[in-house]
């Protein structure tokens, strides 16, 4: 049932191009997004003047990336909330807000409680859910099913990738309905989304290079992931993948925050991974990487083909295909999933069932 792969996680990493394609095809027909199955009308969308995205773990990291995409495309304010924080803080809720609850299992206790809290306050709820008929899917006003198929490995990969697609599609459609993007831009975004499965595949095809790097880093004690904007959201997920399956202490830092504390932890040989997919922020993050290097850090860069001057700074670089910067998370996360996976394998750990973790967290 692992289809020839050693672990479910690797099988599921390889299933991402198809999972992304299937999720896209379910809502994009002839170059147009169709949300009728989800039950969101243009009128509903016009009414929304704020978005809350509520989730746990990796699904929360999807929310962090989605926040940038929604705010930039749709120009409505977005708050991203950890479900376990949101539900206990007596939130001030805007009646014209849409609450998006993201959950692979649809059973995460805190996410479900947050959904119920929104419903009690008459806030429209939309679930982005993978498991059909799960509690969140049943209780949300609207459901966007991700078509990742069953995910067995505790560390999420393909569900995460399809959740991103759901968020992009919603943002593009909201932007169209609200008139914040042109018809040409709309068409261009959809066209670009359709190239993602193939680009993800190309990154997976290059996995041996990550495997080699991972084997060299298996003894690392600490890893720092740094980036700005969407790249910070990518860092959060890369760092979680590293710690949950490799048991290496890791932290994600907004690169500009380094000098407000964390840089004191950088010493000779500390591994720092810079994520640089956003052209507008590239130079800023490079300069933070230079600061780390001057304190002895060993640097990996993750950036787009063409940014070859990163090699003046980074000791090891992974390049990914170009895409629209809004969608870069979908590509940049792949090498980071592979890195966590290969470090775990190099350390001989139980990749699919990391200690102390369960696939679905139904306790609070
Ligand atoms: C990490 C991981 C978890 C889940 C989190 C939420 O790899 O899988 O952080 O993302 O437990 O689970 P769902 O999406 O089922 O609500």
Short mmCIF file of C-alpha atoms and ligand atoms in Angstrom, two decimals:
data_model
loop_
_atom_site.label_atom_id
_atom_site.label_comp_id
_atom_site.label_asym_id
_atom_site.label_seq_id
_atom_site.Cartn_x
_atom_site.Cartn_y
_atom_site.Cartn_z
CA UNK A 1 0.00 0.00 0.00
CA UNK A 2 3.05 2.26 0.08
CA UNK A 3 3.22 1.77 -3.68
CA UNK A 4 6.92 0.89 -3.59
CA UNK A 5 7.94 3.79 -1.36
CA UNK A 6 9.70 3.17 1.93
CA UNK A 7 7.34 5.45 3.85
CA UNK A 8 3.88 6.90 3.45
CA UNK A 9 5.36 10.38 3.75
CA UNK A 10 7.47 9.89 0.61
CA UNK A 11 4.52 8.38 -1.22
CA UNK A 12 2.39 11.35 -0.24
CA UNK A 13 5.08 13.84 -1.26
CA UNK A 14 5.00 12.20 -4.70
CA UNK A 15 1.22 12.39 -4.83
CA UNK A 16 1.27 16.18 -4.58
CA UNK A 17 1.21 17.04 -8.29
CA UNK A 18 -1.92 14.93 -8.71
CA UNK A 19 -3.56 16.12 -5.48
CA UNK A 20 -3.00 19.74 -6.50
CA UNK A 21 -4.28 19.03 -10.02
CA UNK A 22 -7.39 17.26 -8.75
CA UNK A 23 -8.21 20.03 -6.30
CA UNK A 24 -7.78 22.66 -9.00
CA UNK A 25 -9.84 20.76 -11.56
CA UNK A 26 -12.71 20.44 -9.11
CA UNK A 27 -13.26 24.22 -9.10
CA UNK A 28 -11.73 25.53 -12.33
CA UNK A 29 -13.66 24.88 -15.52
CA UNK A 30 -12.61 26.37 -18.87
CA UNK A 31 -10.39 28.92 -17.20
CA UNK A 32 -13.12 30.11 -14.81
CA UNK A 33 -13.47 29.44 -11.10
CA UNK A 34 -16.82 27.96 -10.17
CA UNK A 35 -17.70 27.97 -6.46
CA UNK A 36 -21.31 26.85 -6.93
CA UNK A 37 -20.68 23.42 -5.38
CA UNK A 38 -19.26 25.18 -2.35
CA UNK A 39 -22.41 27.27 -2.17
CA UNK A 40 -20.77 30.69 -2.13
CA UNK A 41 -22.64 33.14 -4.36
CA UNK A 42 -21.25 36.41 -5.70
CA UNK A 43 -23.63 38.17 -3.35
CA UNK A 44 -22.20 36.30 -0.35
CA UNK A 45 -18.72 37.28 -1.47
CA UNK A 46 -19.66 40.95 -1.98
CA UNK A 47 -20.89 41.03 1.63
CA UNK A 48 -17.62 39.84 3.17
CA UNK A 49 -15.54 42.69 4.53
CA UNK A 50 -13.16 40.77 6.76
CA UNK A 51 -11.69 37.25 6.86
CA UNK A 52 -10.66 35.15 9.84
CA UNK A 53 -8.60 32.08 9.09
CA UNK A 54 -8.60 29.66 12.00
CA UNK A 55 -6.61 26.41 12.20
CA UNK A 56 -3.92 24.43 14.01
CA UNK A 57 -0.41 23.29 13.05
CA UNK A 58 0.36 23.08 9.36
CA UNK A 59 -3.16 24.18 8.47
CA UNK A 60 -2.42 27.36 10.42
CA UNK A 61 0.70 27.80 8.30
CA UNK A 62 -1.46 27.62 5.19
CA UNK A 63 -3.48 30.42 6.78
CA UNK A 64 -0.32 32.46 7.31
CA UNK A 65 0.53 32.21 3.60
CA UNK A 66 -3.09 32.76 2.57
CA UNK A 67 -3.26 35.95 4.60
CA UNK A 68 -0.73 37.64 2.32
CA UNK A 69 -2.51 36.40 -0.79
CA UNK A 70 -5.99 37.48 0.34
CA UNK A 71 -4.92 40.88 1.57
CA UNK A 72 -2.88 41.64 -1.53
CA UNK A 73 -5.45 40.42 -4.07
CA UNK A 74 -8.77 41.15 -2.35
CA UNK A 75 -7.82 44.12 -0.14
CA UNK A 76 -9.89 42.91 2.82
CA UNK A 77 -8.31 42.63 6.26
CA UNK A 78 -7.40 39.09 7.30
CA UNK A 79 -6.62 37.71 10.74
CA UNK A 80 -5.00 34.32 11.06
CA UNK A 81 -5.67 32.63 14.37
CA UNK A 82 -4.58 29.49 16.15
CA UNK A 83 -7.84 27.74 16.99
CA UNK A 84 -6.69 27.02 20.54
CA UNK A 85 -6.10 30.75 21.12
CA UNK A 86 -9.08 32.13 19.24
CA UNK A 87 -11.68 30.15 21.13
CA UNK A 88 -10.56 31.25 24.58
CA UNK A 89 -9.99 34.95 24.03
CA UNK A 90 -13.54 36.28 23.79
CA UNK A 91 -12.91 37.54 20.26
CA UNK A 92 -14.60 40.63 18.87
CA UNK A 93 -16.37 39.31 15.80
CA UNK A 94 -17.45 41.36 12.82
CA UNK A 95 -20.86 40.13 11.57
CA UNK A 96 -19.77 40.68 7.95
CA UNK A 97 -16.68 38.52 8.34
CA UNK A 98 -16.12 35.11 6.80
CA UNK A 99 -14.46 32.54 9.05
CA UNK A 100 -12.38 30.03 7.12
CA UNK A 101 -11.55 26.92 9.16
CA UNK A 102 -8.79 24.82 7.63
CA UNK A 103 -8.46 21.18 8.68
CA UNK A 104 -7.27 18.04 6.96
CA UNK A 105 -9.06 15.66 9.31
CA UNK A 106 -12.05 17.86 9.98
CA UNK A 107 -11.92 16.56 13.55
CA UNK A 108 -9.35 18.75 15.31
CA UNK A 109 -11.05 19.59 18.61
CA UNK A 110 -9.93 23.21 18.87
CA UNK A 111 -10.72 23.97 15.23
CA UNK A 112 -14.18 22.47 15.63
CA UNK A 113 -14.79 24.49 18.81
CA UNK A 114 -13.68 27.67 17.02
CA UNK A 115 -16.10 26.91 14.19
CA UNK A 116 -18.94 26.49 16.67
CA UNK A 117 -18.05 29.75 18.37
CA UNK A 118 -18.28 31.55 15.02
CA UNK A 119 -21.63 29.95 14.25
CA UNK A 120 -23.03 30.93 17.64
CA UNK A 121 -22.09 34.49 16.76
CA UNK A 122 -23.75 34.26 13.33
CA UNK A 123 -20.53 34.51 11.40
CA UNK A 124 -20.54 32.67 8.06
CA UNK A 125 -18.17 29.69 8.23
CA UNK A 126 -16.33 27.98 5.39
CA UNK A 127 -14.41 24.76 6.00
CA UNK A 128 -11.42 23.78 3.89
CA UNK A 129 -11.49 20.09 4.73
CA UNK A 130 -10.01 16.89 3.32
CA UNK A 131 -12.04 14.17 5.05
CA UNK A 132 -15.52 13.92 3.57
CA UNK A 133 -18.31 13.90 6.12
CA UNK A 134 -16.03 14.87 9.04
CA UNK A 135 -17.38 17.06 11.86
CA UNK A 136 -16.07 20.35 10.47
CA UNK A 137 -17.36 19.47 7.01
CA UNK A 138 -20.79 18.70 8.43
CA UNK A 139 -21.07 21.78 10.59
CA UNK A 140 -19.58 24.52 8.40
CA UNK A 141 -21.98 26.62 6.32
CA UNK A 142 -19.86 26.02 3.23
CA UNK A 143 -17.25 23.35 2.50
CA UNK A 144 -14.35 23.44 0.08
CA UNK A 145 -13.14 19.85 -0.14
CA UNK A 146 -9.46 19.39 -0.87
CA UNK A 147 -8.95 16.32 -3.01
CA UNK A 148 -5.72 15.07 -1.47
CA UNK A 149 -7.08 11.57 -0.83
CA UNK A 150 -6.32 9.72 2.41
CA UNK A 151 -3.22 11.01 4.19
CA UNK A 152 -1.58 8.38 6.41
CA UNK A 153 1.74 9.92 7.43
CA UNK A 154 1.37 11.99 10.60
CA UNK A 155 3.36 14.83 9.02
CA UNK A 156 1.11 16.45 6.48
CA UNK A 157 2.33 17.08 2.94
CA UNK A 158 -0.28 16.65 0.25
CA UNK A 159 -3.17 17.91 2.37
CA UNK A 160 -1.18 21.06 3.11
CA UNK A 161 -0.49 21.56 -0.61
CA UNK A 162 -4.16 21.23 -1.53
CA UNK A 163 -5.23 23.59 1.27
CA UNK A 164 -2.98 26.22 -0.30
CA UNK A 165 -4.71 25.70 -3.65
CA UNK A 166 -8.12 26.15 -2.03
CA UNK A 167 -6.97 29.41 -0.48
CA UNK A 168 -5.56 30.74 -3.78
CA UNK A 169 -8.74 29.87 -5.66
CA UNK A 170 -10.91 31.62 -3.07
CA UNK A 171 -8.68 34.70 -3.11
CA UNK A 172 -8.70 34.93 -6.91
CA UNK A 173 -12.47 34.57 -7.09
CA UNK A 174 -13.09 37.02 -4.27
CA UNK A 175 -10.81 39.51 -6.02
CA UNK A 176 -12.72 39.08 -9.26
CA UNK A 177 -16.12 39.51 -7.63
CA UNK A 178 -14.98 42.51 -5.64
CA UNK A 179 -13.32 44.05 -8.67
CA UNK A 180 -9.84 44.33 -7.16
CA UNK A 181 -8.18 42.56 -10.10
CA UNK A 182 -8.69 42.91 -13.85
CA UNK A 183 -10.04 40.19 -16.15
CA UNK A 184 -6.53 39.81 -17.58
CA UNK A 185 -5.00 39.37 -14.15
CA UNK A 186 -7.71 36.85 -13.25
CA UNK A 187 -6.97 34.79 -16.33
CA UNK A 188 -3.22 35.03 -15.73
CA UNK A 189 -3.51 33.82 -12.13
CA UNK A 190 -5.58 30.80 -13.15
CA UNK A 191 -3.18 30.00 -15.96
CA UNK A 192 -0.30 30.14 -13.51
CA UNK A 193 -2.09 27.88 -11.01
CA UNK A 194 -2.41 25.29 -13.76
CA UNK A 195 1.38 25.16 -14.13
CA UNK A 196 1.96 24.28 -10.47
CA UNK A 197 1.56 20.48 -10.66
CA UNK A 198 4.28 20.25 -13.28
CA UNK A 199 6.60 22.59 -11.37
CA UNK A 200 6.09 20.61 -8.15
CA UNK A 201 6.96 17.47 -10.09
CA UNK A 202 10.21 19.02 -11.32
CA UNK A 203 11.24 19.80 -7.75
CA UNK A 204 10.45 16.27 -6.60
CA UNK A 205 12.49 14.89 -9.53
CA UNK A 206 15.51 16.68 -8.05
CA UNK A 207 15.18 15.07 -4.63
CA UNK A 208 18.60 13.36 -4.58
CA UNK A 209 20.31 16.71 -4.13
CA UNK A 210 18.26 17.37 -0.98
CA UNK A 211 18.96 13.84 0.19
CA UNK A 212 22.69 14.46 -0.11
CA UNK A 213 22.44 17.73 1.83
CA UNK A 214 20.22 16.13 4.49
CA UNK A 215 22.73 13.35 5.07
CA UNK A 216 25.36 16.03 5.85
CA UNK A 217 23.04 17.87 8.24
CA UNK A 218 21.65 14.93 10.20
CA UNK A 219 23.72 15.85 13.25
CA UNK A 220 22.58 19.47 13.40
CA UNK A 221 21.38 20.53 16.84
CA UNK A 222 19.50 23.65 15.80
CA UNK A 223 18.16 25.00 12.54
CA UNK A 224 16.85 28.49 11.86
CA UNK A 225 14.57 29.21 8.93
CA UNK A 226 14.44 32.86 7.95
CA UNK A 227 12.32 34.76 5.44
CA UNK A 228 10.04 37.74 5.01
CA UNK A 229 6.40 38.01 3.98
CA UNK A 230 5.14 34.82 2.36
CA UNK A 231 8.62 33.41 2.84
CA UNK A 232 8.12 33.68 6.58
CA UNK A 233 4.96 31.56 6.28
CA UNK A 234 6.98 29.01 4.29
CA UNK A 235 9.62 29.03 7.03
CA UNK A 236 7.01 28.19 9.66
CA UNK A 237 6.05 25.05 7.77
CA UNK A 238 9.64 24.08 6.93
CA UNK A 239 10.57 24.41 10.57
CA UNK A 240 7.63 22.31 11.75
CA UNK A 241 8.49 19.57 9.27
CA UNK A 242 12.06 19.54 10.55
CA UNK A 243 11.22 19.36 14.24
CA UNK A 244 8.29 16.96 14.11
CA UNK A 245 9.94 14.14 12.18
CA UNK A 246 13.68 14.80 12.67
CA UNK A 247 13.64 15.85 16.32
CA UNK A 248 16.00 18.71 15.57
CA UNK A 249 15.26 21.93 17.37
CA UNK A 250 14.24 24.46 14.76
CA UNK A 251 12.74 27.90 14.66
CA UNK A 252 11.20 30.02 11.97
CA UNK A 253 11.99 33.69 12.17
CA UNK A 254 10.77 36.69 10.25
CA UNK A 255 14.19 37.66 8.94
CA UNK A 256 13.90 41.25 10.10
CA UNK A 257 13.33 40.06 13.67
CA UNK A 258 16.65 38.22 13.93
CA UNK A 259 18.52 41.15 15.34
CA UNK A 260 15.88 41.60 18.03
CA UNK A 261 17.07 38.53 19.88
CA UNK A 262 17.62 35.31 17.95
CA UNK A 263 20.87 36.28 16.31
CA UNK A 264 22.58 35.72 19.67
CA UNK A 265 21.99 31.98 19.10
CA UNK A 266 23.92 31.90 15.84
CA UNK A 267 27.38 30.45 16.29
CA UNK A 268 30.01 28.63 14.30
CA UNK A 269 28.31 26.05 12.08
CA UNK A 270 24.67 26.78 13.04
CA UNK A 271 22.47 25.87 10.07
CA UNK A 272 20.43 28.81 8.78
CA UNK A 273 18.05 28.31 5.86
CA UNK A 274 17.08 31.46 4.02
CA UNK A 275 13.90 31.34 1.93
CA UNK A 276 13.84 33.96 -0.85
CA UNK A 277 10.93 33.63 -3.26
CA UNK A 278 9.64 37.21 -3.10
CA UNK A 279 11.48 39.54 -5.49
CA UNK A 280 10.57 42.65 -3.50
CA UNK A 281 12.14 41.23 -0.34
CA UNK A 282 15.10 39.39 -1.83
CA UNK A 283 17.86 41.88 -1.03
CA UNK A 284 16.55 42.41 2.50
CA UNK A 285 16.71 38.71 3.33
CA UNK A 286 20.12 38.33 1.67
CA UNK A 287 21.47 41.01 4.00
CA UNK A 288 20.08 39.10 7.01
CA UNK A 289 21.80 35.97 5.70
CA UNK A 290 25.06 37.89 5.44
CA UNK A 291 24.67 38.92 9.08
CA UNK A 292 24.25 35.25 10.04
CA UNK A 293 27.26 34.24 8.00
CA UNK A 294 29.47 36.79 9.69
CA UNK A 295 28.58 35.05 12.98
CA UNK A 296 29.68 31.70 11.56
CA UNK A 297 26.37 30.27 10.31
CA UNK A 298 26.33 27.59 7.64
CA UNK A 299 23.84 28.85 5.06
CA UNK A 300 21.36 27.16 2.77
CA UNK A 301 19.44 29.35 0.32
CA UNK A 302 16.10 28.39 -1.24
CA UNK A 303 15.25 30.65 -4.15
CA UNK A 304 14.07 30.89 -7.73
CA UNK A 305 16.15 29.96 -10.79
CA UNK A 306 17.88 33.10 -11.97
CA UNK A 307 18.84 34.42 -8.54
CA UNK A 308 22.32 32.98 -8.94
CA UNK A 309 24.05 35.71 -6.95
CA UNK A 310 22.70 33.95 -3.83
CA UNK A 311 25.78 31.77 -4.24
CA UNK A 312 27.93 34.70 -3.09
CA UNK A 313 26.25 34.25 0.30
CA UNK A 314 24.87 30.72 0.67
CA UNK A 315 27.00 27.59 1.06
CA UNK A 316 24.34 25.41 -0.55
CA UNK A 317 21.46 26.52 -2.75
CA UNK A 318 18.26 24.90 -3.92
CA UNK A 319 16.57 26.53 -6.91
CA UNK A 320 12.91 26.25 -7.74
CA UNK A 321 11.00 27.14 -10.92
CA UNK A 322 9.59 30.65 -11.25
CA UNK A 323 5.96 31.26 -10.45
CA UNK A 324 3.82 34.21 -9.49
CA UNK A 325 5.13 35.29 -6.05
CA UNK A 326 1.65 34.79 -4.52
CA UNK A 327 1.90 31.06 -5.23
CA UNK A 328 5.56 30.49 -4.32
CA UNK A 329 4.65 28.64 -1.12
CA UNK A 330 3.41 25.72 -3.21
CA UNK A 331 6.88 25.24 -4.67
CA UNK A 332 9.18 26.26 -1.83
CA UNK A 333 7.57 23.90 0.65
CA UNK A 334 8.54 20.82 -1.40
CA UNK A 335 12.32 20.95 -0.78
CA UNK A 336 11.62 21.64 2.90
CA UNK A 337 9.35 18.59 3.17
CA UNK A 338 12.08 16.54 1.49
CA UNK A 339 14.70 17.96 3.84
CA UNK A 340 12.72 17.01 6.95
CA UNK A 341 12.04 13.59 5.48
CA UNK A 342 15.62 12.79 4.54
CA UNK A 343 17.07 14.01 7.84
CA UNK A 344 14.58 11.78 9.65
CA UNK A 345 15.55 8.80 7.48
CA UNK A 346 19.28 9.53 7.94
CA UNK A 347 18.73 9.48 11.71
CA UNK A 348 16.85 6.19 11.48
CA UNK A 349 13.66 7.63 12.98
CA UNK A 350 10.07 6.53 12.54
CA UNK A 351 9.19 8.98 9.78
CA UNK A 352 5.49 8.20 9.47
CA UNK A 353 4.79 7.96 13.19
CA UNK A 354 6.91 10.48 15.07
CA UNK A 355 6.96 10.11 18.83
CA UNK A 356 4.21 11.79 20.90
CA UNK A 357 2.15 12.81 17.85
CA UNK A 358 -1.21 11.63 16.53
CA UNK A 359 -2.62 12.13 13.05
CA UNK A 360 -5.76 13.72 14.31
CA UNK A 361 -5.86 15.76 17.52
CA UNK A 362 -9.29 15.28 18.99
CA UNK A 363 -8.31 16.35 22.50
CA UNK A 364 -8.06 19.98 23.53
C1 LIG B 1 1.93 18.72 10.94
C2 LIG B 1 0.53 18.32 11.07
C3 LIG B 1 -0.30 19.00 12.11
C4 LIG B 1 -1.70 19.28 11.59
C5 LIG B 1 -2.58 19.82 12.71
C6 LIG B 1 -3.98 20.14 12.24
O1 LIG B 1 2.57 18.02 9.91
O2 LIG B 1 0.06 17.48 10.36
O3 LIG B 1 0.31 20.17 12.57
O4 LIG B 1 -1.62 20.20 10.54
O5 LIG B 1 -2.67 18.87 13.74
O6 LIG B 1 -4.65 19.00 11.79
P1 LIG B 1 -5.94 19.09 10.89
O7 LIG B 1 -5.53 19.71 9.60
O8 LIG B 1 -6.41 17.68 10.75
O9 LIG B 1 -6.92 19.97 11.62
#
